[in-house]
Structure formats: structure tokens, C-alpha cells
Short mmCIF file of C-alpha atoms in Angstrom, two decimals:
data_model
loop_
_atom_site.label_atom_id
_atom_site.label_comp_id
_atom_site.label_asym_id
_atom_site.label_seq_id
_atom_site.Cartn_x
_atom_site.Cartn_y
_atom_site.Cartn_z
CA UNK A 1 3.36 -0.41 20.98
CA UNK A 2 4.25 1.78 18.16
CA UNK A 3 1.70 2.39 15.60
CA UNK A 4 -0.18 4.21 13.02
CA UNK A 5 -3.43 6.20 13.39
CA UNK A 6 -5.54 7.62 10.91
CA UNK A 7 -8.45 10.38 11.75
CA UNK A 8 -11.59 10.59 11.47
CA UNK A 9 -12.11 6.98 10.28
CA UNK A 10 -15.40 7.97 8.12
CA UNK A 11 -16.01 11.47 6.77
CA UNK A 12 -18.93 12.85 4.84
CA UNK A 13 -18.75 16.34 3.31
CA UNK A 14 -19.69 18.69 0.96
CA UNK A 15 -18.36 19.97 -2.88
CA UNK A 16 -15.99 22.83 -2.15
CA UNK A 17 -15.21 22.87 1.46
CA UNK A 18 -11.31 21.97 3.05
CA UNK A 19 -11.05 19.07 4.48
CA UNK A 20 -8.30 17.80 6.59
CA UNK A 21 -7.18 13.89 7.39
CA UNK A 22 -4.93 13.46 9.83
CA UNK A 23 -2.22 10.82 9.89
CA UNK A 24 -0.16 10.30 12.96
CA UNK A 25 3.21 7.76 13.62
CA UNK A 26 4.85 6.59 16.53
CA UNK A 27 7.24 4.89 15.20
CA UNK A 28 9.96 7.65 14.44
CA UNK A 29 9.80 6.91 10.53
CA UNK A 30 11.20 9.10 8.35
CA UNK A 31 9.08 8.38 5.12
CA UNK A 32 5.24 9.20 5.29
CA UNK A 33 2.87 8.31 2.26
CA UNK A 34 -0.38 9.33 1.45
CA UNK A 35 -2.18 6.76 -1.01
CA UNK A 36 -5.96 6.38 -2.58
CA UNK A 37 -7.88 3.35 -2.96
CA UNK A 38 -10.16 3.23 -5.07
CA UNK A 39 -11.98 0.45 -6.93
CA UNK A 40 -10.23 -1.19 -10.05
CA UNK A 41 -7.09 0.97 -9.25
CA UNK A 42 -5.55 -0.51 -6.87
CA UNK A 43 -3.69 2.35 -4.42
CA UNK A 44 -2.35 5.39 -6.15
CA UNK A 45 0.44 8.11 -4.84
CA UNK A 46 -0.97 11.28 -3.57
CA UNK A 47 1.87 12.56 -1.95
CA UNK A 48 4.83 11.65 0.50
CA UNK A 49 7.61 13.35 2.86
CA UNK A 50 11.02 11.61 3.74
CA UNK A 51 11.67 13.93 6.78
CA UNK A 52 10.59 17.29 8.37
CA UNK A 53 9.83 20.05 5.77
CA UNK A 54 10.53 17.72 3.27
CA UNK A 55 6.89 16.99 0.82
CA UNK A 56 6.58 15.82 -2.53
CA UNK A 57 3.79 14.83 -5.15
CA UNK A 58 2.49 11.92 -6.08
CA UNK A 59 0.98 10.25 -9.04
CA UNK A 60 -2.43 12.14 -8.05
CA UNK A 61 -1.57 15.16 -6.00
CA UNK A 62 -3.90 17.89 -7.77
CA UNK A 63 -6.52 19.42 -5.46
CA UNK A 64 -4.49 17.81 -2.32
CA UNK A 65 -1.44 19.67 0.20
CA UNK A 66 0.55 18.11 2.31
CA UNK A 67 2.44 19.89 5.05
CA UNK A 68 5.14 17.85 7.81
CA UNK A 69 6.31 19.85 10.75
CA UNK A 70 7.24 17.42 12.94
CA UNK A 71 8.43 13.62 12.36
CA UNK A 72 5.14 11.77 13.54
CA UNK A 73 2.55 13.71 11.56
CA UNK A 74 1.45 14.28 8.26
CA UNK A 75 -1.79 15.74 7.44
CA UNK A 76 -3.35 15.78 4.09
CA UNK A 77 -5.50 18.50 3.37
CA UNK A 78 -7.97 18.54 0.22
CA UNK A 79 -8.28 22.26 -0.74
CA UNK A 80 -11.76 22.21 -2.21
CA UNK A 81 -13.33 18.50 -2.12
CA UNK A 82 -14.72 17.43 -5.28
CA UNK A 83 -16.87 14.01 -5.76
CA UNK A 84 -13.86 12.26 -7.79
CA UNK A 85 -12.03 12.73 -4.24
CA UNK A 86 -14.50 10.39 -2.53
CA UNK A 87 -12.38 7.24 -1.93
CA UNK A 88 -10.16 5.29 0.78
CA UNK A 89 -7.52 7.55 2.22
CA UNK A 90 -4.39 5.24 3.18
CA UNK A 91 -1.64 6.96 5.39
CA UNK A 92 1.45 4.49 5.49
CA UNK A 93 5.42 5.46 7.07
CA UNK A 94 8.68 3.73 6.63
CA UNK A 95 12.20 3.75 8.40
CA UNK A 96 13.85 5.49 5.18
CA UNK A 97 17.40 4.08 6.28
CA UNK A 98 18.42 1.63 3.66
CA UNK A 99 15.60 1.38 0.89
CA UNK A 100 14.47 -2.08 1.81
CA UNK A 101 11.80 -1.52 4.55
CA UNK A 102 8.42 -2.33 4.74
CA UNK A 103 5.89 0.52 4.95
CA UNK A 104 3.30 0.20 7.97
CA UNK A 105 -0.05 1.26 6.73
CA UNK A 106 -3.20 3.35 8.93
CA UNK A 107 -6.29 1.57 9.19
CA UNK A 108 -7.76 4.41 6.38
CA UNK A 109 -10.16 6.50 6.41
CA UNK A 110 -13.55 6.75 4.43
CA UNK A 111 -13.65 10.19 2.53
CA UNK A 112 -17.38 11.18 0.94
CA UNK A 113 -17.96 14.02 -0.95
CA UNK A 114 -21.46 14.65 -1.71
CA UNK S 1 -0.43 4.72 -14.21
CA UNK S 2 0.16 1.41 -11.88
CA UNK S 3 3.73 0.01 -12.23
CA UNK S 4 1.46 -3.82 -11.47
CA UNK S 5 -0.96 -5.87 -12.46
CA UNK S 6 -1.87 -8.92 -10.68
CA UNK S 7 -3.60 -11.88 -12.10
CA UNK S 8 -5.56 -13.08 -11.60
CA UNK S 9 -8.30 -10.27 -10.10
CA UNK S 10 -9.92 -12.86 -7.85
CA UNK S 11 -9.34 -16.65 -6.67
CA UNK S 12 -11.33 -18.57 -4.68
CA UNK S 13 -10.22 -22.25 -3.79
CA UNK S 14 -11.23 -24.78 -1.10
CA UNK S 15 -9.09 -24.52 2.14
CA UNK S 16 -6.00 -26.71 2.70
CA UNK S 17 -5.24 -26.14 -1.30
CA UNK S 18 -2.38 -23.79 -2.71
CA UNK S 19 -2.94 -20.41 -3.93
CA UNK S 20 -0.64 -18.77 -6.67
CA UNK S 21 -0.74 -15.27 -7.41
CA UNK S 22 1.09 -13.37 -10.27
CA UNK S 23 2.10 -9.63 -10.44
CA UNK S 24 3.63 -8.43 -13.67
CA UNK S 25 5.31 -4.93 -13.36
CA UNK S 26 6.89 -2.37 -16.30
CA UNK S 27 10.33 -0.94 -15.13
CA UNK S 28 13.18 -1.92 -13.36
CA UNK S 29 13.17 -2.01 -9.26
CA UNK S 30 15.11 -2.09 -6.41
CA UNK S 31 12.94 -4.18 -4.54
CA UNK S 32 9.53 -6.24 -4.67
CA UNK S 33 6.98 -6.20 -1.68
CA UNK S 34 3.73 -8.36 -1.34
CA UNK S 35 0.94 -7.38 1.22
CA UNK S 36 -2.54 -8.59 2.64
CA UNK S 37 -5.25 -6.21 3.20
CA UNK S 38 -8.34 -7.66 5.14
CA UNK S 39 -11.77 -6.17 3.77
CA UNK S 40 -11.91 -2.99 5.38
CA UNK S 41 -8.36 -2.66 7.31
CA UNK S 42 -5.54 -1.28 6.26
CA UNK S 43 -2.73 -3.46 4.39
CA UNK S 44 0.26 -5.40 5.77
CA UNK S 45 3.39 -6.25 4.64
CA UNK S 46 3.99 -9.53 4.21
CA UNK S 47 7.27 -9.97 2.19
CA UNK S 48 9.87 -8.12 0.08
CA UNK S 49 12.50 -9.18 -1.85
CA UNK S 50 15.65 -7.44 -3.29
CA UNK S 51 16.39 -7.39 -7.40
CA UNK S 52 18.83 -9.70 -6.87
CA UNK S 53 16.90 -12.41 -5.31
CA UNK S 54 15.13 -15.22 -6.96
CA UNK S 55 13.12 -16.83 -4.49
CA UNK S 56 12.00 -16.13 -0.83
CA UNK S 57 10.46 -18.19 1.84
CA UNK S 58 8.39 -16.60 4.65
CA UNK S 59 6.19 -19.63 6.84
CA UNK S 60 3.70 -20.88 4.48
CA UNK S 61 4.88 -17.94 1.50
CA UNK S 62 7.02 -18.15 -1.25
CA UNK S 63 7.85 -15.43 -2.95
CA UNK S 64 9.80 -15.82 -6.87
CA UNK S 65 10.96 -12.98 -8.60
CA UNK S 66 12.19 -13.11 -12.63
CA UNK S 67 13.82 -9.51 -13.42
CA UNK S 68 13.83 -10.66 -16.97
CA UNK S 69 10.28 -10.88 -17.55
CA UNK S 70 9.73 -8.46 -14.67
CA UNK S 71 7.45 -10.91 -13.09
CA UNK S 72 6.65 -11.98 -9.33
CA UNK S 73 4.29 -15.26 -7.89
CA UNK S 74 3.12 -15.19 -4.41
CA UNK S 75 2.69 -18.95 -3.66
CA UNK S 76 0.48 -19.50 -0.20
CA UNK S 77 0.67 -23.48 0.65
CA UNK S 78 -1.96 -24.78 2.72
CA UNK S 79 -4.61 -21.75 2.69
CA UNK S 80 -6.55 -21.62 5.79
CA UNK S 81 -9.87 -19.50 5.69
CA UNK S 82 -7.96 -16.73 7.50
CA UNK S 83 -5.78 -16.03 4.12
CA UNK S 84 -9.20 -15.01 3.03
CA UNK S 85 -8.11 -11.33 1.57
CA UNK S 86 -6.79 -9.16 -1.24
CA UNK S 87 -3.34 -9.22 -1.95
CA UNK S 88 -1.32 -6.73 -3.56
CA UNK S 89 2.49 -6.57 -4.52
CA UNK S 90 4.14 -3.07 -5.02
CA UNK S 91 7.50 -2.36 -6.60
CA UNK S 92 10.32 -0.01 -5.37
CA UNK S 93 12.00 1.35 -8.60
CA UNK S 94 14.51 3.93 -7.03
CA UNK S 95 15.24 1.92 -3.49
CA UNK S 96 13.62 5.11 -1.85
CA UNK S 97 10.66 3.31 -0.23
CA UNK S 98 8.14 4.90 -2.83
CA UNK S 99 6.28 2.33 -3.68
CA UNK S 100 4.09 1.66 -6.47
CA UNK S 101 0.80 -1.05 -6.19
CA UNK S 102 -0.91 -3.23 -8.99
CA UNK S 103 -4.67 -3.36 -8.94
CA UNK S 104 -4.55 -6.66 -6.18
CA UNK S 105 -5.68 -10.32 -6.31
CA UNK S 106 -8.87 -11.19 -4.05
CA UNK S 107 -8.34 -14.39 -2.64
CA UNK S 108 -11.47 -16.38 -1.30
CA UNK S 109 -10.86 -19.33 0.76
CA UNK S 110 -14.01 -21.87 0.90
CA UNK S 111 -13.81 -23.75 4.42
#
């Protein structure tokens, strides 16, 4: 079955270093989202791609990159993790064919920055 | 900023009752889209509807949309304890599957 993976599922690390999620479709989706949950905000826009080479920011894309080579992946990389980045890291795709799809969503991953 | 707010922020009720939730939103959309998110998991769609639609039925979901006061209800009839989650609608403003979420309903259904 097609799906949605997220990696690593939990992820501790320290003030300052890179960190990379990884986000990976099956699916053959154009559209790829990154979102943040985060308590009281519901999930916020970090950034999001509608094809190869194609990125874009989000409602919260300082201190995050986003890169897509290929159609099934897009990582999201935080350039120098600070503790208001610890959160719930949502990846989430979508066909992108006529603007009324649903967007599948990753299981998340657990981001701590200590 | 979040495009919705859902009210209310948590319901609990005793199973085999309704459960209404409202999502109020601030611009003009293409589309309207409700999902569940289990504690812990991911979310899943559950329903979208199109600007120009007024109601939609989905099993035991009904979905009502009023452009005018740029309002949406998610109606669940019969909850089971399973419907036990938070609930979230997000709007489509540009019909370019970016969507934007409100802050969620957490539903609690007492067996």
C-alpha cells in the first residue's frame, strides 16, 4: 500500500547543531507539506513543494530549509536547532491535480532540543 | 496567524449522544476540510467540502458550511468511544492544497 513515512519518530538534540527529518511518499503526490504542532496552536506552515525543485515558505519557515529532488521525498532540515523548535514535526502530501484533495499526513515525529 | 478557530477546545459527552463541533475561519476559501487525529498519530482526513456546498454527508458526519459567516459544524451522530480524538478543520483559500488549521476540538467520548 502506498503511504507516508516520517524519520526518526523521536529525536533529542542539542542548541546549535543541524538536524535533518526525513519525510518520504509513495504515493506519487505532487504537493509535500511540512507543518508544526505545537500546543494551543494548532498546526502551523513551515514550508511546502508542489513538484521537483519547486520549495516555498511557510507561515514559520525561519531557521528551517527544505530541499525536493525527487517526487517522493522531502527533507526538512533545521539549520541550527533552537529550544522554540522543540515540537511535533508533521510531513503531509497531496495529488496537486485539481485543488480539492485531501492531504495524507506522516505519523510525526518528536523533535527535542535541549 | 491560524485562518480557524474551533469551539469549542474540548467536549466530552456520553457515548451513543451527538457531538457538534464549530470552526470559524477569516478569509474566503476554495474549499473546507475536517480531520481526526488520534493522541499521538498523525491526522486523517475525514471530509472536505467545496465553497459552493452547503451541507455534506459522510456515514455518521455531516459537514455544513455558511460562506457568509465563514463558518463550518462537524456534526458526529451516534459517537462511539472510538471517535474519542481531536478534530481539526483546515481551509484552502487559493484551491492550491495549502491548507491552513484552527487550534482543534478534543472530543472525549465517556463509554
Amino acid at each position: 500500500d502506498a503511504e507516508i513515512t516520517q524519520s526518526p519518530r523521536h529525536k533529542i538534540t542539542e542548541t546549535g547543531r543541524q538536524v535533518t527529518l526525513a519525510c518520504h511518499q509513495t504515493w506519487n503526490h505532487n504537493n509535500m507539506f511540512w507543518y508544526r504542532q505545537d500546543l494551543g496552536h494548532g498546526l502551523r506552515l513551515i514550508h511546502y513543494s508542489y513538484g521537483v525543485q519547486d520549495t516555498n515558505k511557510g507561515e514559520v519557515s525561519d531557521g528551517y530549509s527544505v530541499s525536493r529532488s525527487n517526487t517522493e521525498d522531502l527533507p526538512l532540515t533545521l539549520e541550527s536547532a533552537a529550544s522554540s523548535q522543540t515540537s511535533v514535526y508533521f510531513c503531509a502530501s497531496s495529488v496537486g491535480s485539481t485543488g480539492y484533495t485531501e492531504a495524507f499526513f506522516g505519523q510525526g515525529t518528536r523533535l527535542t532540543v535541549v | 496567524s491560524q485562518q480557524g478557530e474551533e469551539d469549542p477546545q474540548a467536549l466530552s459527552i456520553q457515548e451513543g449522544e451527538n457531538a457538534t463541533m464549530n470552526c470559524s475561519y477569516k478569509t474566503s476559501i476554495n474549499n473546507l476540510q475536517w480531520y481526526r487525529q488520534n493522541s499521538g498519530r498523525g491526522l486523517v482526513h475525514l471530509i472536505l467540502i467545496r465553497s459552493n456546498e452547503r451541507e455534506k454527508h459522510s456515514g455518521r458526519l455531516r459537514v455544513t458550511l455558511d460562506t457568509s459567516k465563514k463558518s463550518s459544524s462537524l456534526l458526529i451522530t451516534a459517537s462511539r468511544a472510538a471517535d474519542t480524538a481531536s478534530y481539526f478543520c483546515a481551509t484552502d483559500a487559493g484551491g492550491n492544497e495549502k491548507l491552513t488549521f484552527g487550534t482543534g476540538t478534543r472530543l472525549t467520548i465517556i463509554p
